[in-house]
XYZ file of C-alpha atoms in Angstrom:
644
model
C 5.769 18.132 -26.508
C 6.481 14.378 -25.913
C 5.034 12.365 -22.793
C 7.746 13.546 -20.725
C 7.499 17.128 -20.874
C 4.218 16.867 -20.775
C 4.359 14.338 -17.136
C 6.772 17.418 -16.021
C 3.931 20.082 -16.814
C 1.600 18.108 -15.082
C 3.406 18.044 -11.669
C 4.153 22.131 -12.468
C -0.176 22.251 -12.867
C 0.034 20.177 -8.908
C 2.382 22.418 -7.657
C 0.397 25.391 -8.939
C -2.835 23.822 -7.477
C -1.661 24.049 -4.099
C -0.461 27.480 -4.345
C -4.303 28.311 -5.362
C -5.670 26.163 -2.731
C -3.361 27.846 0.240
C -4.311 31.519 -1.607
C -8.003 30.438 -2.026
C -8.115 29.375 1.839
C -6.182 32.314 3.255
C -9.359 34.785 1.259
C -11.749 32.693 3.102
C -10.409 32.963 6.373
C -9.592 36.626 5.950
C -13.325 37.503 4.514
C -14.568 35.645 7.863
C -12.135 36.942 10.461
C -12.845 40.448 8.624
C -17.099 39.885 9.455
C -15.813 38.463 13.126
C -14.033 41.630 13.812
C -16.632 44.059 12.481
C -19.087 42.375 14.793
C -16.808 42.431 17.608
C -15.545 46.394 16.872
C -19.220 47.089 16.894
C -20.016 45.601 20.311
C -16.540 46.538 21.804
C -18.243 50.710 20.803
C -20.906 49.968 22.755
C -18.727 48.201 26.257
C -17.990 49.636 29.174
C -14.796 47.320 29.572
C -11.726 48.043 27.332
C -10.550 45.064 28.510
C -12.932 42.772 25.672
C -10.058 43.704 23.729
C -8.363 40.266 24.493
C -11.826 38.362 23.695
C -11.539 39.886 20.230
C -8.146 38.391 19.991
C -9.514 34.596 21.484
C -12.862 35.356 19.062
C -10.568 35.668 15.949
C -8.031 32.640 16.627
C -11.081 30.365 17.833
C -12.313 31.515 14.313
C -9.311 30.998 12.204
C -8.977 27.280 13.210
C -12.768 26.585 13.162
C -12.740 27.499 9.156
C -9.495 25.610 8.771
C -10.318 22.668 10.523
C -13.721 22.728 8.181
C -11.599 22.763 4.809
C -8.739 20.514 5.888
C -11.022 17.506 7.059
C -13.705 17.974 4.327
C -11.056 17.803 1.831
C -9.354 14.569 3.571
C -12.265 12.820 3.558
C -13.272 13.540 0.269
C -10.298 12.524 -0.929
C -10.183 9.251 1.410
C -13.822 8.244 -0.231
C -12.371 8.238 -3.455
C -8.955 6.490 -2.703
C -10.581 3.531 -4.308
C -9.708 5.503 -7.870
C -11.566 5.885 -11.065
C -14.363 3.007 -10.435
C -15.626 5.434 -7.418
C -15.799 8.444 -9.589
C -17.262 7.120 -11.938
C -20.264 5.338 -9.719
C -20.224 8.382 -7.488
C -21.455 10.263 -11.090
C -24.340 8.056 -11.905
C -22.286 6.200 -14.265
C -23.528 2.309 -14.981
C -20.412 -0.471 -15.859
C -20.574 -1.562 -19.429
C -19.340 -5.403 -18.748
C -18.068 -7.336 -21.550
C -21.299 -9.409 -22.455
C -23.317 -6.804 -23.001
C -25.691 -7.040 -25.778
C -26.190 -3.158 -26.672
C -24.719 -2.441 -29.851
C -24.104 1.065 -28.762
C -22.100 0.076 -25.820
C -20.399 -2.930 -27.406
C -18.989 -0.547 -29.873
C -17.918 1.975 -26.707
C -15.996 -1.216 -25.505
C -14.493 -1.934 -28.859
C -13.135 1.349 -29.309
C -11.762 1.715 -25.610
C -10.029 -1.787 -26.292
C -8.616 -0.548 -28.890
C -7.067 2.683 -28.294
C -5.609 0.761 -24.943
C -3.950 -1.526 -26.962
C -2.930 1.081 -29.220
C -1.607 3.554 -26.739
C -0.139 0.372 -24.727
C -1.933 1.188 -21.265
C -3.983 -1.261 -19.128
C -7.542 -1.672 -20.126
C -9.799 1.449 -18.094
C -13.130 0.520 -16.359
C -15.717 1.195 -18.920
C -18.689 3.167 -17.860
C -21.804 5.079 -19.036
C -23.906 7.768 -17.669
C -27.272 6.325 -18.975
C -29.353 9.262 -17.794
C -27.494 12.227 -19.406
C -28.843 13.316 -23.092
C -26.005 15.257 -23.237
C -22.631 15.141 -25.417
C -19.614 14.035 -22.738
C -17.529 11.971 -21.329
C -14.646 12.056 -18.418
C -11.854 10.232 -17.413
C -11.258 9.699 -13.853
C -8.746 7.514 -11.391
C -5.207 8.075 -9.875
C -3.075 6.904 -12.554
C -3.949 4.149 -15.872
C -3.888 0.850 -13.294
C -7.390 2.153 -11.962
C -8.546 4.413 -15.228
C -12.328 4.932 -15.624
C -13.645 6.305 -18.816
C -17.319 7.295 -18.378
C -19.691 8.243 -21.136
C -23.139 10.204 -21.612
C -25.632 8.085 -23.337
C -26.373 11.129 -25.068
C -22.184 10.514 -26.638
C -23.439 6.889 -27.810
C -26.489 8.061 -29.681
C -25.041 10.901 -31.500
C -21.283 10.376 -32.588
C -20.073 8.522 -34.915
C -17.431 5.564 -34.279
C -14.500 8.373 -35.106
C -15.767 11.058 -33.435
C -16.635 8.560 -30.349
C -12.736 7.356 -30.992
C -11.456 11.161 -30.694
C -13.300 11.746 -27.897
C -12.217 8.799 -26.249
C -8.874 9.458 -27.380
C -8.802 13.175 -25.663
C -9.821 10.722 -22.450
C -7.025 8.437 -22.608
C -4.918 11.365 -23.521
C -5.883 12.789 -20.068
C -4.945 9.478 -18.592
C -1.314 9.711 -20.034
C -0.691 13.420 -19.544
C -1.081 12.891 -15.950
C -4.065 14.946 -15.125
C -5.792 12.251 -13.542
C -4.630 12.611 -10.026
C -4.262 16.320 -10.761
C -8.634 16.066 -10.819
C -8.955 13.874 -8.319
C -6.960 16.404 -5.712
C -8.921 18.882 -7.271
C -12.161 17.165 -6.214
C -10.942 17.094 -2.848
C -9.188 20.447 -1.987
C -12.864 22.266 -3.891
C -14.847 20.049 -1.764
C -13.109 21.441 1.238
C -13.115 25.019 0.060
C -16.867 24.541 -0.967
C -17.797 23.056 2.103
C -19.189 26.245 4.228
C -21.379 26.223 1.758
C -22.428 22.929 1.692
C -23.232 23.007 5.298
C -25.589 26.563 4.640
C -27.562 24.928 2.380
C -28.072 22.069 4.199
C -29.061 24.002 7.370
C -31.340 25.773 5.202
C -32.301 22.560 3.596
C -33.681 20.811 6.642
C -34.951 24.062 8.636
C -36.833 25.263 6.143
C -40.049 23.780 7.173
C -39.699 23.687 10.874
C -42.726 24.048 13.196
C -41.163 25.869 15.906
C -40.142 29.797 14.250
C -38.368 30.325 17.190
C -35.680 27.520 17.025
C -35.663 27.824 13.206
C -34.891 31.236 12.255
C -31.607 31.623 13.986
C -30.634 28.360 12.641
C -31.561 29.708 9.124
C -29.819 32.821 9.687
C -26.633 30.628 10.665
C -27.764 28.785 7.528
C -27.935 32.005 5.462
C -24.550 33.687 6.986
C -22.333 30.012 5.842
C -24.444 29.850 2.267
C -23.379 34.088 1.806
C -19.386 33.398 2.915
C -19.509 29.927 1.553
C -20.458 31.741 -1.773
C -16.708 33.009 -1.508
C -15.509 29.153 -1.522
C -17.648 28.646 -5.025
C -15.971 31.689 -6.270
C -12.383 30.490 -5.409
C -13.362 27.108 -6.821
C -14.759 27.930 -9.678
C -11.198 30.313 -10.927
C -9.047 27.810 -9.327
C -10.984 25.143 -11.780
C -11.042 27.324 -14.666
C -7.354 27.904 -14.438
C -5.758 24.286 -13.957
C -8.321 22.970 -16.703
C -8.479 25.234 -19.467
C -4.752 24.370 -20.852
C -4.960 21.015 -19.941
C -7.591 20.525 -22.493
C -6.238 22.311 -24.744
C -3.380 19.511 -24.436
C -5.589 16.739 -24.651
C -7.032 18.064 -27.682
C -4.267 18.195 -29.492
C -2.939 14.605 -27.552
C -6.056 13.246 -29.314
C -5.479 14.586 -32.573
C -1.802 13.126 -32.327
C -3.126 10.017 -31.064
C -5.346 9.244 -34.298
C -3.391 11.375 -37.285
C -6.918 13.092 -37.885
C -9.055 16.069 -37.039
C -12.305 15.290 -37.835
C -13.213 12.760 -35.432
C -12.993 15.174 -32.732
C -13.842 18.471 -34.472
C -16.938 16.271 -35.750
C -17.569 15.898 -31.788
C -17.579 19.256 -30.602
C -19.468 20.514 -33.912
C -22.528 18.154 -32.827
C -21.902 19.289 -29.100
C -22.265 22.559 -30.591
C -25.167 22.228 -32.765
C -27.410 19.959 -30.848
C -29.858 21.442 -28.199
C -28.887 19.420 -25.200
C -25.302 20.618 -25.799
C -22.799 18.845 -23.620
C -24.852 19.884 -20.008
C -25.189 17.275 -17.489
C -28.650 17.387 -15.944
C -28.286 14.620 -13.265
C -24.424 13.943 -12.360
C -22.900 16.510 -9.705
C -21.539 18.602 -12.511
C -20.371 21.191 -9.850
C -17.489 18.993 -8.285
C -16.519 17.111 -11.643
C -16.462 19.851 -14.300
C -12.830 20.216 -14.398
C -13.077 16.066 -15.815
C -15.095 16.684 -18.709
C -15.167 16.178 -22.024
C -17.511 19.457 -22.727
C -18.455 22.193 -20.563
C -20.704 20.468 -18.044
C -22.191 23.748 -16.542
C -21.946 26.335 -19.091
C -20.274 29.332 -17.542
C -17.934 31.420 -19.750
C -14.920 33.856 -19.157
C -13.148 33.653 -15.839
C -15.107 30.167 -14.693
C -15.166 28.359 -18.029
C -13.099 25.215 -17.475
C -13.172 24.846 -20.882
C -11.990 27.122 -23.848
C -15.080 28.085 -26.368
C -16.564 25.403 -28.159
C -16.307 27.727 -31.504
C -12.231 27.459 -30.227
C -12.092 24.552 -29.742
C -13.283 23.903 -33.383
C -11.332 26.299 -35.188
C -7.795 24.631 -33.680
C -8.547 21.903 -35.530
C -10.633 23.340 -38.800
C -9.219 27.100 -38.938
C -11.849 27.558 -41.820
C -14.834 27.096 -39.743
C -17.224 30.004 -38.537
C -20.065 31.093 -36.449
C -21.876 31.027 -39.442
C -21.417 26.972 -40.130
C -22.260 26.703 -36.332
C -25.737 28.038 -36.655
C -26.563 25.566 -39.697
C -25.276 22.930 -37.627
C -27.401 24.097 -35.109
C -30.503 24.542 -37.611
C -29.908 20.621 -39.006
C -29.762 19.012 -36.031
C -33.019 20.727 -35.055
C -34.652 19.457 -37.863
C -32.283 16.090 -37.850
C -30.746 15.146 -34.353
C -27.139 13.231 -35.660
C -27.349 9.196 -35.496
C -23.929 7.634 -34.918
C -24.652 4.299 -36.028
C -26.183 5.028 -39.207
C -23.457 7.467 -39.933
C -20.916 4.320 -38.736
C -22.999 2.160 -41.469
C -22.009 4.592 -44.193
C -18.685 4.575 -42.788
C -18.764 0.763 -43.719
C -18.560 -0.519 -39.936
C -20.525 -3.460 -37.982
C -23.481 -2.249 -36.041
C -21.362 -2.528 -32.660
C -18.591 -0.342 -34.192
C -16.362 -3.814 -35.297
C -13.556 -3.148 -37.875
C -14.479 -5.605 -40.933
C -10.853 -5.595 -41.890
C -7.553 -3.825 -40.937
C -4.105 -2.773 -43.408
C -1.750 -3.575 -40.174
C -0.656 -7.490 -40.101
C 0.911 -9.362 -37.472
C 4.928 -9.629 -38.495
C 5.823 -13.449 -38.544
C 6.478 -15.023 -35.025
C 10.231 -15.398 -35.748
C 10.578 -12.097 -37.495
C 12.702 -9.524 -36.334
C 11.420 -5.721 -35.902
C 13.613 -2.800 -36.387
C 13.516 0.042 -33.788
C 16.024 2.662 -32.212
C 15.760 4.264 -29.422
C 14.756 7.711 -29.897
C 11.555 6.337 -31.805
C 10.527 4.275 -29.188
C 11.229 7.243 -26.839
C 8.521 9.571 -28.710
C 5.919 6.594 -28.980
C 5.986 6.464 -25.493
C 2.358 7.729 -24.436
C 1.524 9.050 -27.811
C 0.312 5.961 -29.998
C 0.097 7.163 -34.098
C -2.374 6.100 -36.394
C -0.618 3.142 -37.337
C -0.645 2.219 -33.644
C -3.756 1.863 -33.747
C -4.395 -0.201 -37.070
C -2.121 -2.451 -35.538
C -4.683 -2.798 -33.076
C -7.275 -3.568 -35.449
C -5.140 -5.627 -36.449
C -4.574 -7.740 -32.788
C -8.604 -7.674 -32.301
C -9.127 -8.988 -35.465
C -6.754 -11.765 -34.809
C -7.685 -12.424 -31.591
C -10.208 -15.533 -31.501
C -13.089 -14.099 -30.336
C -14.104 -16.931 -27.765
C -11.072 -15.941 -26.038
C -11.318 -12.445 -25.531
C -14.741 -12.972 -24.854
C -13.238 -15.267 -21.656
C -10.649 -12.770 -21.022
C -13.409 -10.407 -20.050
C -15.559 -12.158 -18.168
C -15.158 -12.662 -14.225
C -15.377 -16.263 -14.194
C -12.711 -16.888 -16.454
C -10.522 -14.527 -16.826
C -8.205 -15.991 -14.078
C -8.440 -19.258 -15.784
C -6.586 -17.582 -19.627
C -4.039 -16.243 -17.420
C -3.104 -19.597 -15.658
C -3.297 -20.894 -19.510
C -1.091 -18.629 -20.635
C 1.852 -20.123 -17.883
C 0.931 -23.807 -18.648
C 4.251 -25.550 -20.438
C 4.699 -27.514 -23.236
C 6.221 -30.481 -21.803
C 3.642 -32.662 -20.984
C 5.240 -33.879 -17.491
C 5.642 -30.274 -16.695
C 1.760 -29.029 -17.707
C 0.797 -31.856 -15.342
C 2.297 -30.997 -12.032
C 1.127 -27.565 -12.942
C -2.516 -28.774 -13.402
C -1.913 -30.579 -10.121
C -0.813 -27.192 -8.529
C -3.870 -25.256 -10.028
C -6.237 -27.804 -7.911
C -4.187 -27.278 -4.677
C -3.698 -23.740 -4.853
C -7.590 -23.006 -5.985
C -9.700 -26.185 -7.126
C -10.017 -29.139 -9.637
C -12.449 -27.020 -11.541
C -10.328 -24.277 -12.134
C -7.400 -26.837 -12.903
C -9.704 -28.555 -15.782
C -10.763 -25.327 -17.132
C -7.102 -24.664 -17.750
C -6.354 -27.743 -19.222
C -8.896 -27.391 -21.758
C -7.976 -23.852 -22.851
C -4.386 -24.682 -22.918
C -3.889 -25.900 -26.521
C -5.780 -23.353 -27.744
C -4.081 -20.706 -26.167
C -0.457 -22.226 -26.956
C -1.841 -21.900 -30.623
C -1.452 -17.943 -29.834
C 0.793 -15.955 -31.905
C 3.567 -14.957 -29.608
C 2.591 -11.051 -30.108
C -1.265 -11.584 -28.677
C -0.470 -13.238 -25.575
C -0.088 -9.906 -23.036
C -3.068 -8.339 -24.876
C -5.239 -11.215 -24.262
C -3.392 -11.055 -21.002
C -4.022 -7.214 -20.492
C -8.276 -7.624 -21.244
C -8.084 -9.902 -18.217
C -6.844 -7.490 -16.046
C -10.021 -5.485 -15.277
C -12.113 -8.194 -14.323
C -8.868 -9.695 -11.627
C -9.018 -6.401 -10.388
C -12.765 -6.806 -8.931
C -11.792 -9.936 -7.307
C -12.356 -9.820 -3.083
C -8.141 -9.256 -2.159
C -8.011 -12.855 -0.588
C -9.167 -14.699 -3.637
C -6.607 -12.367 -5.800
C -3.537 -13.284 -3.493
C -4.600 -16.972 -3.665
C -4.326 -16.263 -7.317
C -1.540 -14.963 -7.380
C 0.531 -17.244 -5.121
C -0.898 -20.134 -8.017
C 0.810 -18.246 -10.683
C 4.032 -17.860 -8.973
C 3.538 -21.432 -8.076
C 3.256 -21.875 -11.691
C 6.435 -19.912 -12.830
C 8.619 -21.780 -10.989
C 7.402 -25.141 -11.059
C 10.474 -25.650 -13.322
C 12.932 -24.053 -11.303
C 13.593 -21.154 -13.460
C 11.734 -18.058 -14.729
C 11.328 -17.562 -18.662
C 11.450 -13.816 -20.090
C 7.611 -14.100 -20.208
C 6.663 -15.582 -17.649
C 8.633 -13.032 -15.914
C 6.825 -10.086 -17.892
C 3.529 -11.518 -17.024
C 4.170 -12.054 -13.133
C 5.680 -8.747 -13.432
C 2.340 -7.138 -15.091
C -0.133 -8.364 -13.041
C 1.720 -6.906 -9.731
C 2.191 -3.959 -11.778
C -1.234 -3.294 -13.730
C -3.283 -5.484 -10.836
C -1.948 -5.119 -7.318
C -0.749 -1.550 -8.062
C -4.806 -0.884 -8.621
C -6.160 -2.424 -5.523
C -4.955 1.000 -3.796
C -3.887 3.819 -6.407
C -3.950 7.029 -4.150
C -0.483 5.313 -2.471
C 1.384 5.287 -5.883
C 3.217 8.419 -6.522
C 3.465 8.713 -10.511
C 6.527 10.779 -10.428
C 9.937 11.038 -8.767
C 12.364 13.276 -8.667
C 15.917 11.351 -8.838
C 18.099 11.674 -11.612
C 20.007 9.211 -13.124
C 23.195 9.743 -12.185
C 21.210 8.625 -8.715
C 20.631 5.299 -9.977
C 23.924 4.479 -11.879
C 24.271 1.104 -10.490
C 20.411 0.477 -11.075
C 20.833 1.454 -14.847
C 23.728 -0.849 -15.357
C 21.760 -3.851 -14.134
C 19.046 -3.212 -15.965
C 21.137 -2.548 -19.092
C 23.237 -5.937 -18.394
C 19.993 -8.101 -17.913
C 18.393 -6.717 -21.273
C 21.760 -7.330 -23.363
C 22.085 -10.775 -22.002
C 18.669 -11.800 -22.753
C 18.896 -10.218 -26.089
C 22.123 -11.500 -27.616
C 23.575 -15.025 -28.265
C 26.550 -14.160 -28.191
C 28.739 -12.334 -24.995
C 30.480 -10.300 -27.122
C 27.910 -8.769 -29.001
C 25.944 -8.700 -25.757
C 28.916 -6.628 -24.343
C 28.900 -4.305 -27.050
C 25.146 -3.638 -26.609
C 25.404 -3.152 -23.030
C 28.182 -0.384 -23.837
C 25.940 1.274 -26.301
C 23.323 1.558 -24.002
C 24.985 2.581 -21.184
C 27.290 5.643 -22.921
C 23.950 7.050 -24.466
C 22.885 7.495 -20.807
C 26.064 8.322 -19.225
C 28.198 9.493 -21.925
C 31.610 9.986 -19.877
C 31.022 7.459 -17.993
C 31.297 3.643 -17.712
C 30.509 0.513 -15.685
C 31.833 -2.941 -16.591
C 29.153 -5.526 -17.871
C 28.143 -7.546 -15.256
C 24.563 -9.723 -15.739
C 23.362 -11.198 -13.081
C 22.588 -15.069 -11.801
C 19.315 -14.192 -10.793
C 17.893 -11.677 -12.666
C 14.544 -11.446 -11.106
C 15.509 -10.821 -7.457
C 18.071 -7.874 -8.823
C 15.318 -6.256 -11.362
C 12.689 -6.715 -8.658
C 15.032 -4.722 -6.415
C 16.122 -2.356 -9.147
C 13.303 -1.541 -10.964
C 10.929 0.357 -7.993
C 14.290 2.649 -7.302
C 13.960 3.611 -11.250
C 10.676 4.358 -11.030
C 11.613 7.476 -8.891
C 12.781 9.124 -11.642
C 12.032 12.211 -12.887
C 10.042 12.307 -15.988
C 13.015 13.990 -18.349
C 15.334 11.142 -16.853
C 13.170 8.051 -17.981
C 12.475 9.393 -20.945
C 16.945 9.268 -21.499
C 16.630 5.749 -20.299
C 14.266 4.703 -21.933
C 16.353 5.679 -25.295
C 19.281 3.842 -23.928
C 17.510 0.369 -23.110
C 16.226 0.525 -26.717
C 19.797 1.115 -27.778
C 20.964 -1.498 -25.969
C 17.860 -4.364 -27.066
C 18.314 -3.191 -30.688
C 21.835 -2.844 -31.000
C 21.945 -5.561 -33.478
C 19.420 -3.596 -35.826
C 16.646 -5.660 -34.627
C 14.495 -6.698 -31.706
C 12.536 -9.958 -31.047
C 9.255 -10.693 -29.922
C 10.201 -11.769 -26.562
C 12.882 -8.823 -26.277
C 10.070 -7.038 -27.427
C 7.652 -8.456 -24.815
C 10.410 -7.633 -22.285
C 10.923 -3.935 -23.236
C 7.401 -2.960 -22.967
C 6.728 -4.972 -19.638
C 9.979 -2.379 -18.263
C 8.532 0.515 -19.796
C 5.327 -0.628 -18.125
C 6.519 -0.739 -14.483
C 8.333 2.659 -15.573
C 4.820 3.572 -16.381
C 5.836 4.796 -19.294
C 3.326 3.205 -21.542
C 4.314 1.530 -25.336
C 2.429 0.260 -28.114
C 2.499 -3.401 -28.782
C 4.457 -2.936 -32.188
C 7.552 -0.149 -32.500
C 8.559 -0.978 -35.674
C 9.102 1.963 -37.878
C-alpha cells in the first residue's frame, strides 16, 4: 500500500468515525430518554390526570436536546482549544520543548534522529517534545497535518532505547504523520470529549460536593452527581470501542510504515520487546492517558480485548520476528529486572556519539552539476515512504551541513536571518540594495547579520540549501504573526528586487507560505479533496508546460517532454504546449485548485510531472529543487534525493 491508498484509507477511517460518533450519541440519548420515561411512567401510575401524558412528551424532547447540546458544544470547544495543532497537544500532555541548544545528550540525540528521518521522509521539521515525568516506554504524534507535527516522547523512551529502536519508534510517529491519522486523532479527541462529557460533569459535581457542610444542599447535588457519573459511564464505554476500533489497524499500518521507512525490524521489535519486558511498561502515570490513548506509541492504559487501542504487545512482536515467544518475553522480563536497558551505552557499542551523532555515512552528495536519473513511477512510490537509503542520504546532508549553521537555523534569533541569506545575490550591486531593503523592511542589525552569513551560505552545495532552509522553519513558526508578515513581505521584497523570480527563489517563497503560513492555523487546511483530474485539465497542462520549460534548453525537446507528461495523465487526450510569461501568478493560481485532488489522482500526477522533468533521462538540482517544492504544496512529501 503506497501513500495514496493509504491517504484514501485514512479519510474511509474519518468517514467511519462519524458513523460511530452519530451511533455512539444516539445510545446515549436513548439510555437517558429510556430512565426519563421510566420515571415519568412511574409517576404518570400514580396521577389522577391522564392528561401528563403531553408533559412526558415536552420531558423527553427538553431531554433529547439537553444531552445533545452537552456533546455537540463540549466537542466544539475541545476541538477549538486545540485548533492551534500539535504544539497544544503536546503541552496540553505535560510534554516540555526540546529547543535546539539543548545540552542533554539524551535529547540532543532525540533531535538528531527527528532531523533526520524529516529530511529523509522529505516533510517539514515536527515540534520536538518530551514528557519528562513519564518512566514509561512511549511516544505520540499529534497536530492537523506535517506543517504543525508534534512528536512527543516519555523520558522513560530516552533512557531505555537504543538510537535504532528510538529511530523505529520515531519512525512509526512520522509514519502516523504521513498516513494521515493525525487529524483523524485530533477529531477523535474532540467528538470522545463530547461523548465523555456527562461524565466529566458527575465527577466534578461529586468532586466539589463531596465535603460540603450543609447535607441538605449536598446530597441531591451528589445524587445529580452520581446519576451523570452512572449514564456518563455509557459515554466511556462508547469511547473506549469507538477508540479501540479506529486505532487498532492504524497501528498496525504504522508499524509496518516504520519498518518500510528504515529497511529493518529490529529497531522497532527491539522497542516493544523492552516495552514488554521492563516493569513500567509503556503506562503513562501523569499525562491524561484517557483522552490521548488512541496517539500512542504503546498502550497508555492497559485494557485488552474490545478497548485495547492497541493490538498485543506479544503481536505486535511476532509481525516483525515470527520466531519470538512468550517464553523469550518472560526472560526479557527477568533481565531487565535484574538489568533495566541503557540506550546510550547500547548506542556506544553501536559505535555512535553520546548524543546519537552519525560518525560517518555511505550516502554522498552527487556533484552540484551532476545529473540524477529518476522516472516517474519511482518517485511516485517514494512519495511518503522514505527507504533506507533515504535516510543515509540524510546522514549524509547532516554530516555536510556546517554545523554553525544548522545550529543558527534552529535558533529563534537567527533563523530568519539564514533564510534572508539564502535570497541574497551574487552581484554585488544587487546584494546591496537587498541589504538596504533588509534594514527598511526590519532593521540594520538584521541587514548586517545577513551580510555576514552570506558568503558562507553561497559556499552551500546547491542540494543543502532547502534543508538548512526547512530546520528554520520551526522556530519562524513561533514568531508573534506581525513580526512573521513583516518577514515575509522582506523576502518577497528580496525576490524581486531584480525584477524576476529564479526557480529557487520561487521554491523557497513558495515553502515558507506552504510549510509556515499554512501552520499558523492547521484545523482550516483540508488534507484531501475529492476532484479528479480530468477536473483540472487546464491546471495540469500549466503545470506540465512550466516544468518542461524550466527543464529543457531547448523548445523542442521541451515540447516533447510536455507531451510525455501530459499523455501519461490523460492518455486520449491532448492540450497544445503553452508556457506561460509569468509563471508564478499562473502556478500560484493553479496549484491550490490541484491540491483538491483526490489522493489516487495526485498520486497519477505526480508520475506524469516526473515524466515530464526527466524526460531527457535526467533531472537537475534545481529541477530537482522544483519538483519537490510542487510535491510539497501537493503535500505529497519527497525525499531530498530520488535517484535510483
Amino acid at each position: 500500500m503506497n501513500f495514496f491508498h493509504r491517504q484514501a484509507q485514512a479519510r474511509s477511517s474519518s468517514q467511519r468515525l462519524v458513523w460511530l460518533f452519530v451511533l455512539a450519541v444516539l445510545g446515549i440519548v436513548a439510555v437517558i430518554d429510556l430512565a426519563v420515561y421510566a420515571a415519568m411512567s412511574m409517576k404518570l401510575a400514580t396521577s389522577q390526570h391522564p392528561g401528563e401524558g403531553v408533559g412526558m412528551t415536552g420531558a423527553l424532547t427538553v431531554t433529547t436536546l439537553l444531552v445533545l447540546a452537552t456533546i455537540g458544544i463540549a466537542s466544539l470547544v475541545r476541538i477549538s482549544q486545540l485548533r492551534s495543532g500539535g504544539w497544544e497537544v503536546a503541552l496540553d500532555m505535560g510534554g516540555v520543548q526540546v529547543t535546539a541548544d539543548t545540552t542533554d545528550p539524551a535529547l540532543r540525540r532525540l533531535r538528531n534522529v527527528v532531523e533526520e528521518i524529516a529530511i529523509a521522509s522529505g516533510m517539514p521539521m515536527p515540534d520536538v517534545f518530551v514528557m519528562e515525568k513519564e518512566d514509561g516506554i512511549n511516544a505520540f504524534a499529534a497536530g492537523y497535518g506535517p506543517d504543525d507535527a508534534a512528536i512527543a516522547v516519555t523520558r522513560g523512551a530516552l533512557r531505555s532505547l537504543n538510537r535504532d529502536e528510538l529511530q523505529g519508534v520515531i519512525a512509526h510517529e512520522f509514519s502516523h504523520v504521513l498516513n494521515g491519522d493525525m487529524r483523524l486523532n485530533i477529531r477523535l479527541m474532540g467528538i470522545l470529549f463530547g461523548i465523555l462529557m456527562l461524565s466529566v460533569i458527575g465527577r466534578k459535581m461529586l468532586t466539589h460536593m463531596r465535603h460540603g457542610s450543609d447535607s441538605r444542599g449536598v446530597l441531591p447535588v451528589m445524587a445529580a452527581g452520581m446519576a451523570l457519573l452512572i449514564v456518563g459511564s455509557i459515554g466511556l464505554f462508547f469511547g473506549r470501542l469507538i477508540k479501540a476500533g479506529v486505532s487498532r489497524s492504524r497501528e498496525q499500518l504504522a508499524d509496518a510504515s516504520a519498518v518500510q521507512f528504515t529497511r529493518q525490524t529490529s529497531g522497532l521489535a527491539g522497542a516493544l520487546k523492552k516495552i514488554a519486558g521492563v516493569p513500567a511498561g509503556s503506562r503513562l502515570e501523569h499525562a491524561k492517558t484517557e483522552e490521548v490513548s488512541h496517539m500512542l506509541f504503546g498502550e497508555g492504559l492497559g485494557f485488552s480485548s474490545w478497548f485495547a487501542t492497541h493490538p498485543p504487545i506479544l503481536e505486535r512482536i511476532r509481525s516483525l520476528e515470527p520466531s519470538f515467544d512468550a517464553q523469550g518475553l518472560e526472560h526479557l522480563r527477568q533481565r531487565y529486572l535484574r538489568e533495566p536497558p541503557s540506550g546510550v551505552n547500547e548506542d556506544l557499542a553501536l559505535g555512535f556519539a553520546p548524543d546519537g551523532t552519525r560518525v560517518s555515512s555511505s550516502a554522498s552528495l552527487p556533484d552540484a552539476r551532476s545529473h540524477l536519473s529518476v522516472s516517474g513511477d519511482v518517485v511516485a512510490a517514494q512519495v511518503g515512504t522514505p527507504a533506507r537509503d533515504d535516510f543515509e542520504r540524510a546522514g549524509a546532508i547532516t554530516l555536510a551541513l556546517d554545523d554553525d549553521l544548522r545550529d543558527l537555523a534552529r535558533q529563534r534569533g537567527s533563523a530568519s536571518g539564514v533564510i534572508l541569506a539564502l535570497l541574497i545575490d551574487r552581484d554585488r550591486e544587487l546584494a546591496a540594495r537587498q541589504f538596504e531593503e533588509i534594514t527598511r523592511c526590519i532593521d540594520a542589525d538584521t541587514a548586517k547579520a545577513v551580510r555576514e552569513l552570506s558568503p558562507r551560505i553561497a559556499a552551500l552545495h546547491p542540494m543543502l540549501r532547502l534543508p538548512l532552509a526547512e530546520l528554520a522553519f520551526p522556530q519562524l513558526r513561533r514568531r508573534p504573526r506581525p513580526e512573521l508578515m513583516a518577514f515575509l513581505e522582506c523576502c518577497r521584497a528580496l525576490i524581486r528586487s531584480d525584477n524576476k523570480v529564479g526557480l529557487f527563489e520561487y521554491c523557497l517563497e513558495r515553502l515558507l507560505r506552504r510549510q509556515v503560513i499554512e501552520a499558523l492555523d492547521p484545523s482550516r487546511y483540508k488534507p484531501n479533496g475529492r476532484r479528479k483530474l480530468i477536473e483540472v485539465k487546464s491546471q495540469v497542462a500549466l503545470l506540465f508546460a512550466v516544468i518542461a520549460r524550466y527543464g529543457h534548453d531547448a523548445e523542442r525537446e521541451a515540447q516533447r517532454a510536455y507531451a510525455a507528461g501530459f499523455s501519461r495523465v490523460f492518455p486520449r487526450s491532448t492540450l497544445a504546449y503553452a508556457p506561460p510569461e509569468d509563471f508564478v501568478a499562473e502556478l500560484d493560481e493553479a496549484l491550490p485548485k490541484l491540491d483538491t485532488l483526490d489522493p489516487l489522482s495526485k498520486g497519477l500526477l505526480i508520475e506524469g510531472l516526473t515524466t515530464a522533468i526527466g524526460h531527457d533521462g535526467c533531472i537537475a538540482v534545481a529541477e530537482a529543487e522544483l519538483l519537490r517544492t510542487v510535491c510539497a504544496v501537493l503535500h505529497c512529501p519527497v525525499p531530498v534525493m530520488m535517484e535510483r
